Tab-separated table of C-alpha atoms (C1' of nucleotides) in Angstrom:
chain	number	residue	atom	x	y	z
A	136	UNK	CA	0.000	0.000	0.000
A	137	UNK	CA	1.041	3.522	-0.765
A	138	UNK	CA	2.433	5.343	2.248
A	139	UNK	CA	-0.377	7.153	4.066
A	140	UNK	CA	0.581	10.516	5.536
A	141	UNK	CA	-0.362	11.478	9.065
A	142	UNK	CA	-2.245	14.410	7.515
A	143	UNK	CA	-4.549	11.966	5.789
A	144	UNK	CA	-5.030	9.873	8.925
A	145	UNK	CA	-5.952	12.905	10.996
A	146	UNK	CA	-8.501	13.922	8.415
A	147	UNK	CA	-9.951	10.413	8.446
A	148	UNK	CA	-10.521	10.919	12.177
A	149	UNK	CA	-12.318	14.123	11.348
A	150	UNK	CA	-14.488	12.425	8.709
A	151	UNK	CA	-15.260	9.709	11.230
A	152	UNK	CA	-16.652	12.234	13.705
A	153	UNK	CA	-18.628	14.090	11.049
A	154	UNK	CA	-20.120	10.838	9.715
A	155	UNK	CA	-21.047	9.720	13.244
A	156	UNK	CA	-22.944	12.975	13.696
A	157	UNK	CA	-24.666	12.617	10.331
A	158	UNK	CA	-25.612	9.017	11.046
A	159	UNK	CA	-27.225	10.096	14.301
A	160	UNK	CA	-29.148	12.736	12.388
A	161	UNK	CA	-30.384	9.991	10.018
A	162	UNK	CA	-28.660	11.545	7.009
A	163	UNK	CA	-28.308	8.755	4.436
A	164	UNK	CA	-25.877	10.078	1.819
A	165	UNK	CA	-23.294	12.828	1.593
A	166	UNK	CA	-21.168	14.290	-1.191
A	167	UNK	CA	-17.457	14.959	-0.897
A	168	UNK	CA	-18.328	18.668	-1.248
A	169	UNK	CA	-20.599	18.619	1.823
A	170	UNK	CA	-18.171	16.508	3.845
A	171	UNK	CA	-15.404	18.919	2.912
A	172	UNK	CA	-17.500	21.870	3.999
A	173	UNK	CA	-18.085	20.327	7.433
A	174	UNK	CA	-14.378	19.583	7.768
A	175	UNK	CA	-13.215	22.955	6.525
A	176	UNK	CA	-11.262	21.570	3.578
A	177	UNK	CA	-11.718	20.971	-0.178
A	178	UNK	CA	-13.759	18.229	-1.822
A	179	UNK	CA	-10.727	17.102	-3.822
A	180	UNK	CA	-8.929	16.507	-0.540
A	181	UNK	CA	-11.740	14.302	0.735
A	182	UNK	CA	-11.859	12.208	-2.428
A	183	UNK	CA	-8.080	11.927	-2.527
A	184	UNK	CA	-7.904	10.788	1.111
A	185	UNK	CA	-10.567	8.141	0.603
A	186	UNK	CA	-9.090	6.956	-2.698
A	187	UNK	CA	-6.023	5.583	-0.891
A	188	UNK	CA	-8.259	2.941	0.642
A	189	UNK	CA	-10.858	2.110	-1.992
A	190	UNK	CA	-13.817	3.316	-4.025
A	191	UNK	CA	-16.484	4.009	-1.450
A	192	UNK	CA	-18.661	6.441	-3.385
A	193	UNK	CA	-21.149	6.313	-6.213
A	194	UNK	CA	-20.688	8.738	-9.098
A	195	UNK	CA	-23.575	11.112	-9.311
A	196	UNK	CA	-24.793	10.275	-5.803
A	197	UNK	CA	-21.994	10.613	-3.289
A	198	UNK	CA	-21.262	8.381	-0.301
A	199	UNK	CA	-23.588	6.312	1.846
A	200	UNK	CA	-23.068	7.714	5.341
A	201	UNK	CA	-23.227	4.462	7.307
A	202	UNK	CA	-21.193	2.524	4.778
A	203	UNK	CA	-18.452	5.134	4.661
A	204	UNK	CA	-18.420	5.420	8.441
A	205	UNK	CA	-17.988	1.655	8.685
A	206	UNK	CA	-15.148	1.702	6.181
A	207	UNK	CA	-13.343	4.447	8.095
A	208	UNK	CA	-13.976	2.646	11.387
A	209	UNK	CA	-12.223	-0.366	9.912
A	210	UNK	CA	-9.392	1.684	8.380
A	211	UNK	CA	-8.673	3.446	11.683
A	212	UNK	CA	-8.805	0.194	13.629
A	213	UNK	CA	-11.772	1.304	15.710
A	214	UNK	CA	-13.700	-1.908	15.124
A	215	UNK	CA	-11.765	-3.497	17.966
A	216	UNK	CA	-10.796	-2.560	21.513
A	217	UNK	CA	-7.374	-1.366	22.593
A	218	UNK	CA	-5.957	-1.941	26.056
A	219	UNK	CA	-4.001	0.924	27.565
A	220	UNK	CA	-1.723	1.490	30.544
A	221	UNK	CA	-1.520	4.925	32.115
A	222	UNK	CA	1.816	6.052	33.507
A	223	UNK	CA	1.435	8.989	35.877
A	224	UNK	CA	-1.817	9.119	37.839
A	225	UNK	CA	-2.054	12.909	38.057
A	226	UNK	CA	-4.923	15.202	37.228
A	227	UNK	CA	-4.403	14.988	33.463
A	228	UNK	CA	-4.293	11.202	33.662
A	229	UNK	CA	-7.447	11.315	35.748
A	230	UNK	CA	-9.239	13.412	33.154
A	231	UNK	CA	-8.236	10.969	30.418
A	232	UNK	CA	-9.222	7.977	32.526
A	233	UNK	CA	-12.750	9.212	33.099
A	234	UNK	CA	-13.210	10.542	29.566
A	235	UNK	CA	-16.178	8.603	28.203
A	236	UNK	CA	-15.358	9.312	24.557
A	237	UNK	CA	-12.294	7.075	24.616
A	238	UNK	CA	-14.300	4.115	25.876
A	239	UNK	CA	-16.894	4.705	23.176
A	240	UNK	CA	-14.100	4.486	20.617
A	241	UNK	CA	-12.798	1.254	22.126
A	242	UNK	CA	-9.843	2.594	24.135
A	243	UNK	CA	-9.799	1.158	27.666
A	244	UNK	CA	-7.379	1.833	30.484
A	245	UNK	CA	-6.479	-1.517	31.997
A	246	UNK	CA	-3.626	-0.457	34.276
A	247	UNK	CA	-2.694	2.670	36.218
A	248	UNK	CA	0.843	3.257	37.463
A	249	UNK	CA	2.407	5.918	39.637
A	250	UNK	CA	5.418	6.417	41.911
A	251	UNK	CA	3.525	8.330	44.619
A	252	UNK	CA	3.087	6.174	47.732
A	253	UNK	CA	0.065	8.268	48.634
A	254	UNK	CA	-1.659	7.218	45.401
A	255	UNK	CA	-0.537	3.599	45.138
A	256	UNK	CA	-3.271	1.296	46.404
A	257	UNK	CA	-6.053	3.841	45.916
A	258	UNK	CA	-8.626	3.338	43.193
A	259	UNK	CA	-10.054	5.227	40.257
A	260	UNK	CA	-13.423	3.657	39.539
A	261	UNK	CA	-12.596	0.080	40.371
A	262	UNK	CA	-9.085	0.101	38.979
A	263	UNK	CA	-6.266	0.224	41.528
A	264	UNK	CA	-3.211	2.426	41.079
A	265	UNK	CA	-0.111	0.226	41.100
A	266	UNK	CA	3.514	1.003	41.864
A	267	UNK	CA	5.419	1.667	38.649
A	268	UNK	CA	8.066	-0.765	39.962
A	269	UNK	CA	5.535	-3.505	39.361
A	270	UNK	CA	4.787	-2.385	35.808
A	271	UNK	CA	7.358	-4.550	34.050
A	272	UNK	CA	6.222	-7.731	35.736
A	273	UNK	CA	2.510	-6.977	35.421
A	274	UNK	CA	2.629	-5.925	31.760
A	275	UNK	CA	4.816	-8.847	30.736
A	276	UNK	CA	2.239	-11.193	32.170
A	277	UNK	CA	-0.729	-9.255	30.767
A	278	UNK	CA	0.268	-7.015	27.836
A	279	UNK	CA	-1.519	-3.894	26.680
A	280	UNK	CA	-1.444	-2.198	23.276
A	281	UNK	CA	-0.933	1.443	24.155
A	282	UNK	CA	1.008	3.322	26.844
A	283	UNK	CA	-0.214	6.786	27.827
A	284	UNK	CA	2.441	8.944	29.457
A	285	UNK	CA	1.372	11.743	31.781
A	286	UNK	CA	4.437	11.704	34.031
A	287	UNK	CA	6.740	14.689	34.591
A	288	UNK	CA	9.079	15.132	31.636
A	289	UNK	CA	12.107	13.862	33.561
A	290	UNK	CA	10.563	10.401	33.885
A	291	UNK	CA	9.118	10.096	30.397
A	292	UNK	CA	12.022	8.448	28.549
A	293	UNK	CA	12.467	5.783	31.240
A	294	UNK	CA	8.782	4.950	30.982
A	295	UNK	CA	9.059	4.693	27.203
A	296	UNK	CA	11.968	2.280	27.559
A	297	UNK	CA	9.946	0.207	29.992
A	298	UNK	CA	6.912	0.261	27.714
A	299	UNK	CA	9.001	-0.840	24.739
A	300	UNK	CA	10.538	-3.629	26.786
A	301	UNK	CA	7.143	-5.098	27.661
A	302	UNK	CA	6.104	-5.009	24.008
A	303	UNK	CA	3.898	-1.924	23.858
A	304	UNK	CA	3.710	-0.783	20.224
A	305	UNK	CA	1.940	2.569	20.579
A	306	UNK	CA	2.709	5.488	22.879
A	307	UNK	CA	0.683	8.617	23.513
A	308	UNK	CA	2.933	11.130	25.215
A	309	UNK	CA	1.788	14.228	27.076
A	310	UNK	CA	5.170	14.998	28.659
A	311	UNK	CA	6.819	18.018	27.018
A	312	UNK	CA	9.986	16.189	26.050
A	313	UNK	CA	11.337	14.747	22.798
A	314	UNK	CA	11.219	10.956	23.182
A	315	UNK	CA	13.092	8.214	21.367
A	316	UNK	CA	11.365	5.006	20.296
A	317	UNK	CA	12.762	2.133	18.238
A	318	UNK	CA	11.578	1.238	14.735
A	319	UNK	CA	8.175	-0.401	14.846
A	320	UNK	CA	6.878	1.552	17.833
A	321	UNK	CA	4.516	4.452	17.107
A	322	UNK	CA	4.716	7.632	19.126
A	323	UNK	CA	2.229	10.496	19.161
A	324	UNK	CA	2.917	13.646	21.133
A	325	UNK	CA	0.268	15.930	22.568
A	326	UNK	CA	1.978	19.050	23.799
A	327	UNK	CA	-0.425	21.506	25.376
A	328	UNK	CA	2.268	24.143	25.829
A	329	UNK	CA	2.921	24.172	22.084
A	330	UNK	CA	-0.764	24.848	21.401
A	331	UNK	CA	-0.840	27.760	23.846
A	332	UNK	CA	2.455	29.152	22.603
A	333	UNK	CA	1.264	29.033	19.034
A	334	UNK	CA	-1.769	31.068	20.148
A	335	UNK	CA	0.469	33.468	22.004
A	336	UNK	CA	2.522	33.927	18.832
A	337	UNK	CA	-0.586	34.737	16.803
A	338	UNK	CA	-1.788	37.206	19.412
A	339	UNK	CA	1.615	38.928	19.510
A	340	UNK	CA	1.955	39.831	15.829
B	573	UNK	CA	7.049	40.154	7.388
B	574	UNK	CA	7.012	36.934	5.434
B	575	UNK	CA	4.151	34.613	6.399
B	576	UNK	CA	5.281	32.272	9.169
B	577	UNK	CA	3.859	28.759	8.935
B	578	UNK	CA	2.395	27.026	11.958
B	579	UNK	CA	5.041	24.340	11.413
B	580	UNK	CA	7.724	26.907	12.115
B	581	UNK	CA	5.921	28.262	15.181
B	582	UNK	CA	5.528	24.805	16.659
B	583	UNK	CA	9.218	24.131	16.176
B	584	UNK	CA	10.040	27.439	17.860
B	585	UNK	CA	8.127	26.124	20.884
B	586	UNK	CA	10.267	23.038	20.753
B	587	UNK	CA	13.501	25.075	20.543
B	588	UNK	CA	12.267	27.134	23.469
B	589	UNK	CA	11.928	24.059	25.662
B	590	UNK	CA	15.282	22.639	24.574
B	591	UNK	CA	17.036	25.952	25.217
B	592	UNK	CA	15.405	26.250	28.654
B	593	UNK	CA	16.806	22.834	29.524
B	594	UNK	CA	20.253	23.741	28.225
B	595	UNK	CA	20.248	27.028	30.110
B	596	UNK	CA	19.489	25.182	33.319
B	597	UNK	CA	22.385	22.847	32.590
B	598	UNK	CA	24.623	25.918	32.187
B	599	UNK	CA	25.361	25.160	28.548
B	600	UNK	CA	26.526	28.440	26.986
B	601	UNK	CA	26.434	27.883	23.239
B	602	UNK	CA	24.799	25.444	20.832
B	603	UNK	CA	25.067	24.773	17.107
B	604	UNK	CA	22.085	24.338	14.809
B	605	UNK	CA	23.245	20.731	14.342
B	606	UNK	CA	23.013	19.968	18.068
B	607	UNK	CA	19.721	21.802	18.454
B	608	UNK	CA	18.371	19.849	15.491
B	609	UNK	CA	19.505	16.583	17.027
B	610	UNK	CA	17.643	17.344	20.258
B	611	UNK	CA	14.543	18.295	18.293
B	612	UNK	CA	14.689	15.343	15.929
B	613	UNK	CA	14.977	17.463	12.775
B	614	UNK	CA	17.690	18.786	10.405
B	615	UNK	CA	20.093	21.641	11.088
B	616	UNK	CA	18.980	23.401	7.898
B	617	UNK	CA	15.468	23.453	9.294
B	618	UNK	CA	16.637	25.091	12.499
B	619	UNK	CA	18.588	27.788	10.683
B	620	UNK	CA	15.753	28.387	8.232
B	621	UNK	CA	13.197	28.753	11.045
B	622	UNK	CA	15.354	31.229	12.931
B	623	UNK	CA	16.261	33.177	9.790
B	624	UNK	CA	12.656	34.392	9.454
B	625	UNK	CA	13.174	36.476	12.574
B	626	UNK	CA	16.790	37.621	12.457
B	627	UNK	CA	20.444	36.634	12.605
B	628	UNK	CA	20.889	35.221	16.061
B	629	UNK	CA	23.977	33.077	15.521
B	630	UNK	CA	27.684	33.595	15.049
B	631	UNK	CA	29.334	31.822	12.114
B	632	UNK	CA	31.868	29.333	13.320
B	633	UNK	CA	30.506	29.353	16.853
B	634	UNK	CA	26.772	28.721	16.848
B	635	UNK	CA	24.136	30.330	19.054
B	636	UNK	CA	24.380	31.744	22.566
B	637	UNK	CA	21.855	29.682	24.521
B	638	UNK	CA	20.467	32.436	26.761
B	639	UNK	CA	20.386	34.998	23.985
B	640	UNK	CA	18.563	32.705	21.595
B	641	UNK	CA	16.152	31.656	24.315
B	642	UNK	CA	15.366	35.308	25.002
B	643	UNK	CA	14.791	35.999	21.316
B	644	UNK	CA	12.399	33.068	21.013
B	645	UNK	CA	10.643	34.089	24.218
B	646	UNK	CA	10.024	37.464	22.657
B	647	UNK	CA	8.992	36.009	19.268
B	648	UNK	CA	6.467	33.672	20.883
B	649	UNK	CA	5.068	36.426	23.082
B	650	UNK	CA	6.091	34.675	26.289
B	651	UNK	CA	7.692	37.784	27.775
B	652	UNK	CA	4.273	38.892	28.944
B	653	UNK	CA	1.342	37.324	30.740
B	654	UNK	CA	-1.879	36.187	29.105
B	655	UNK	CA	-5.227	36.145	30.880
B	656	UNK	CA	-7.468	33.179	30.149
B	657	UNK	CA	-11.064	32.177	30.763
B	658	UNK	CA	-11.971	28.518	31.090
B	659	UNK	CA	-15.327	27.388	29.752
B	660	UNK	CA	-16.324	24.022	31.143
B	661	UNK	CA	-15.084	23.230	34.641
B	662	UNK	CA	-14.774	19.477	34.172
B	663	UNK	CA	-11.863	17.177	34.899
B	664	UNK	CA	-9.881	18.206	31.833
B	665	UNK	CA	-10.365	21.880	32.698
B	666	UNK	CA	-9.295	21.088	36.235
B	667	UNK	CA	-6.096	19.430	35.026
B	668	UNK	CA	-5.297	22.463	32.873
B	669	UNK	CA	-6.124	24.873	35.684
B	670	UNK	CA	-3.703	23.278	38.108
B	671	UNK	CA	-0.983	22.685	35.518
B	672	UNK	CA	2.011	24.629	36.811
B	673	UNK	CA	3.771	24.764	33.454
B	674	UNK	CA	1.223	27.176	31.991
B	675	UNK	CA	1.743	29.632	34.837
B	676	UNK	CA	5.494	29.418	34.376
B	677	UNK	CA	4.976	30.376	30.735
B	678	UNK	CA	2.763	33.330	31.682
B	679	UNK	CA	-0.668	31.817	31.005
B	680	UNK	CA	-3.077	32.486	33.879
B	681	UNK	CA	-6.686	31.428	34.279
B	682	UNK	CA	-8.586	34.457	35.485
B	683	UNK	CA	-12.149	33.166	35.140
B	684	UNK	CA	-13.871	29.790	35.340
B	685	UNK	CA	-17.323	29.224	33.874
B	686	UNK	CA	-19.717	26.297	33.925
B	687	UNK	CA	-23.424	25.553	33.586
B	688	UNK	CA	-23.575	22.981	36.375
B	689	UNK	CA	-25.389	24.402	39.419
B	690	UNK	CA	-23.495	21.949	41.596
B	691	UNK	CA	-20.195	23.508	40.508
B	692	UNK	CA	-21.153	27.188	40.366
B	693	UNK	CA	-20.059	28.948	43.533
B	694	UNK	CA	-17.423	26.350	44.410
B	695	UNK	CA	-13.743	27.234	44.157
B	696	UNK	CA	-10.626	25.894	42.498
B	697	UNK	CA	-7.708	27.308	44.447
B	698	UNK	CA	-9.161	30.678	45.292
B	699	UNK	CA	-10.963	31.215	42.011
B	700	UNK	CA	-14.717	30.781	42.059
B	701	UNK	CA	-16.603	28.965	39.319
B	702	UNK	CA	-19.161	31.342	37.804
B	703	UNK	CA	-22.356	30.706	35.886
B	704	UNK	CA	-21.704	30.867	32.156
B	705	UNK	CA	-24.759	33.168	31.933
B	706	UNK	CA	-22.637	35.769	33.680
B	707	UNK	CA	-19.706	35.366	31.297
B	708	UNK	CA	-20.714	38.036	28.815
B	709	UNK	CA	-21.171	40.704	31.458
B	710	UNK	CA	-18.073	39.746	33.433
B	711	UNK	CA	-15.738	39.498	30.438
B	712	UNK	CA	-16.970	42.724	28.888
B	713	UNK	CA	-16.095	44.514	32.086
B	714	UNK	CA	-12.786	42.690	32.546
B	715	UNK	CA	-11.506	41.205	29.269
B	716	UNK	CA	-9.159	38.249	28.905
B	717	UNK	CA	-6.898	37.301	25.990
B	718	UNK	CA	-7.594	33.620	25.548
B	719	UNK	CA	-10.648	31.382	25.898
B	720	UNK	CA	-10.086	27.709	26.693
B	721	UNK	CA	-12.984	25.463	25.752
B	722	UNK	CA	-13.452	22.163	27.569
B	723	UNK	CA	-17.233	21.971	27.288
B	724	UNK	CA	-19.118	19.122	25.600
B	725	UNK	CA	-18.985	19.477	21.825
B	726	UNK	CA	-22.634	20.556	21.577
B	727	UNK	CA	-21.929	23.749	23.521
B	728	UNK	CA	-18.598	24.660	21.921
B	729	UNK	CA	-19.768	26.870	19.042
B	730	UNK	CA	-22.031	28.945	21.304
B	731	UNK	CA	-19.118	29.516	23.645
B	732	UNK	CA	-16.932	30.570	20.729
B	733	UNK	CA	-19.565	33.078	19.624
B	734	UNK	CA	-19.748	34.448	23.166
B	735	UNK	CA	-15.957	34.640	23.408
B	736	UNK	CA	-15.732	36.480	20.095
B	737	UNK	CA	-18.435	38.897	21.211
B	738	UNK	CA	-16.518	39.890	24.335
B	739	UNK	CA	-13.373	40.490	22.288
B	740	UNK	CA	-11.361	37.340	22.924
B	741	UNK	CA	-8.788	36.963	20.133
B	742	UNK	CA	-7.422	33.495	20.830
B	743	UNK	CA	-9.257	30.232	21.439
B	744	UNK	CA	-7.872	26.890	22.536
B	745	UNK	CA	-10.488	24.249	21.839
B	746	UNK	CA	-10.567	20.748	23.303
B	747	UNK	CA	-14.099	19.931	22.141
B	748	UNK	CA	-14.077	17.455	19.238
B	749	UNK	CA	-16.032	19.670	16.882
B	750	UNK	CA	-15.088	21.856	13.925
B	751	UNK	CA	-15.537	25.478	15.062
B	752	UNK	CA	-16.016	28.669	13.090
B	753	UNK	CA	-14.261	31.883	14.083
B	754	UNK	CA	-14.240	35.223	12.258
B	755	UNK	CA	-11.160	36.726	10.608
B	756	UNK	CA	-8.749	38.055	13.207
B	757	UNK	CA	-9.525	35.428	15.850
B	758	UNK	CA	-7.024	32.576	16.225
B	759	UNK	CA	-8.225	29.076	16.925
B	760	UNK	CA	-6.138	26.070	17.946
B	761	UNK	CA	-7.674	22.657	18.316
B	762	UNK	CA	-6.397	19.930	20.596
B	763	UNK	CA	-8.241	16.757	19.765
B	764	UNK	CA	-7.224	13.849	21.951
B	765	UNK	CA	-9.369	11.393	20.007
B	766	UNK	CA	-7.464	12.193	16.819
B	767	UNK	CA	-4.175	11.385	18.531
B	768	UNK	CA	-5.456	8.043	19.784
B	769	UNK	CA	-7.075	7.188	16.470
B	770	UNK	CA	-3.890	7.965	14.618
B	771	UNK	CA	-2.108	5.520	16.954
B	772	UNK	CA	-4.835	2.954	16.408
B	773	UNK	CA	-4.330	3.316	12.637
B	774	UNK	CA	-0.595	2.722	12.971
B	775	UNK	CA	-1.149	-0.320	15.148
B	776	UNK	CA	-3.672	-1.762	12.683
B	777	UNK	CA	-1.496	-1.873	9.583
C	796	DT	C1'	-31.409	11.314	-21.002
C	797	DA	C1'	-29.292	15.317	-18.327
C	798	DG	C1'	-27.360	16.572	-14.134
C	799	DA	C1'	-24.506	15.353	-10.432
C	800	DT	C1'	-20.577	13.619	-8.458
C	801	DT	C1'	-16.827	10.369	-8.131
C	802	DG	C1'	-11.984	8.798	-8.866
C	803	DT	C1'	-7.730	10.118	-10.764
C	804	DT	C1'	-4.230	12.692	-13.263
C	805	DA	C1'	-1.512	16.582	-13.805
C	806	DA	C1'	-0.468	21.188	-12.126
C	807	DT	C1'	0.421	23.936	-8.317
C	808	DC	C1'	1.777	25.205	-4.013
C	809	DG	C1'	4.475	25.190	0.037
C	810	DA	C1'	7.670	22.953	3.171
C	811	DT	C1'	12.100	20.704	3.691
C	812	DT	C1'	16.763	19.914	2.609
C	813	DA	C1'	21.272	20.140	0.262
C	814	DA	C1'	24.831	22.927	-0.756
C	815	DC	C1'	27.936	26.562	-0.255
C	816	DA	C1'	29.693	31.360	0.089
C	817	DA	C1'	30.321	34.282	3.973
C	818	DT	C1'	32.627	34.837	8.062
C	819	DC	C1'	33.670	34.065	12.957
D	1319	DT	C1'	45.373	30.962	9.738
D	1320	DA	C1'	42.337	26.664	9.498
D	1321	DG	C1'	38.244	24.724	11.059
D	1322	DA	C1'	33.613	25.381	12.180
D	1323	DT	C1'	29.213	26.955	11.505
D	1324	DT	C1'	25.870	30.358	10.020
D	1325	DG	C1'	22.518	32.440	6.701
D	1326	DT	C1'	20.603	31.895	2.324
D	1327	DT	C1'	19.730	30.178	-2.298
D	1328	DA	C1'	18.285	26.707	-5.266
D	1329	DA	C1'	16.773	21.940	-5.653
D	1330	DT	C1'	13.867	18.545	-3.981
D	1331	DC	C1'	10.158	16.524	-1.950
D	1332	DG	C1'	5.509	15.891	-0.712
D	1333	DA	C1'	0.891	17.676	0.022
D	1334	DT	C1'	-2.997	20.090	-1.959
D	1335	DT	C1'	-5.938	21.444	-5.588
D	1336	DA	C1'	-7.866	22.047	-10.261
D	1337	DA	C1'	-9.701	19.804	-13.887
D	1338	DC	C1'	-12.110	16.379	-16.242
D	1339	DA	C1'	-13.287	11.768	-18.104
D	1340	DA	C1'	-16.033	8.156	-16.236
D	1341	DT	C1'	-20.354	6.905	-14.801
D	1342	DC	C1'	-24.377	6.708	-11.722
DNA sequence: TAGATTGTTAATCGATTAACAATC
DNA sequence: TAGATTGTTAATCGATTAACAATC
């Protein structure tokens, strides 16, 4: 398969959300022009993105909303569940843990780890926070797919190394630090400071 | 001035963090090659990004860490403070509110708004959560620079319209919904679902 | 059928990188 | 001075868009 850019993947996520909305509103078909309008892009972009994966439309009519949503669900791997481990049980981790939208999409936290003795042994919902020292043993016995890092930046690389060692193949990092992962492991960074600083830049000029 | 791409601005944020680290470690000078290595990019990219704003280096020697950090601080508008209003006092908003890093960078929450009667009147730190009905009046009297949206997606566009009406020029949106802002208002979206779905895609292929 | 809209190619646009003269 | 490294130009790469034949 042709190499798919992250730009395309992020737009697929956007289409997925738009189609979910439309499906709920009982809209049956949609043109690339309409979909583009909702996503704030061009219709050529929509058709190009979809064309990497197949011919989902009907000339003259457009796309069937439910069908296209199902195709994108499959493409994005959202037709299955993903097990996650959270490293760093702080307030950001807490917000992510209780975020219903992730569960709806099939992303479940299965383990919570922290270094804070005051937190270890306490529960979020009915999931206990474990000592990060136990993580290697626990995750080797019972692997997860994705590691979510909400530790302070100083700890982040060590956690990545641990995650890689226990076979985690996807990492979502919130720590504001450049991280190194080996070939075959996917890393996505969410840096809230960058978003604010980019706003600050726009407001300054 | 030449149009600066958001790619460049985001990398400036990255340089800013790297230089802050280096300054703390008492490193005095750095070459574009080293800076690039830390940021995971090429040295040409670093020099190109900086060249939009001036000549900050010395041929043969590289860049003075503190000097370059100060220049970038100024470019990004981080040599001043920014007042923010939070719309949606949920767990994500709470995590942002108590995040020390934003304060260090000069971003301060000055108002908290919610619709939930159970939350209105309670305090985070010593800042009271106000009814969103009061927002227009309050923010017209005492404007802020940035609106941070952590409401459910259904409410997000109304909040944007309110924010625009009271003169807010920068919006940081966490609601997973495409928002419309008029010319002259900057909008940055942080969509956590997109990040997870992009990981899911990578893990699926 | 006539009108609408896809899927795809080729053109365009913009971002990244290689290369090197300038110069510390 | 000789070696190192910047600032900048030109080449390359890759993403977006315009255009249109195919076809429902």
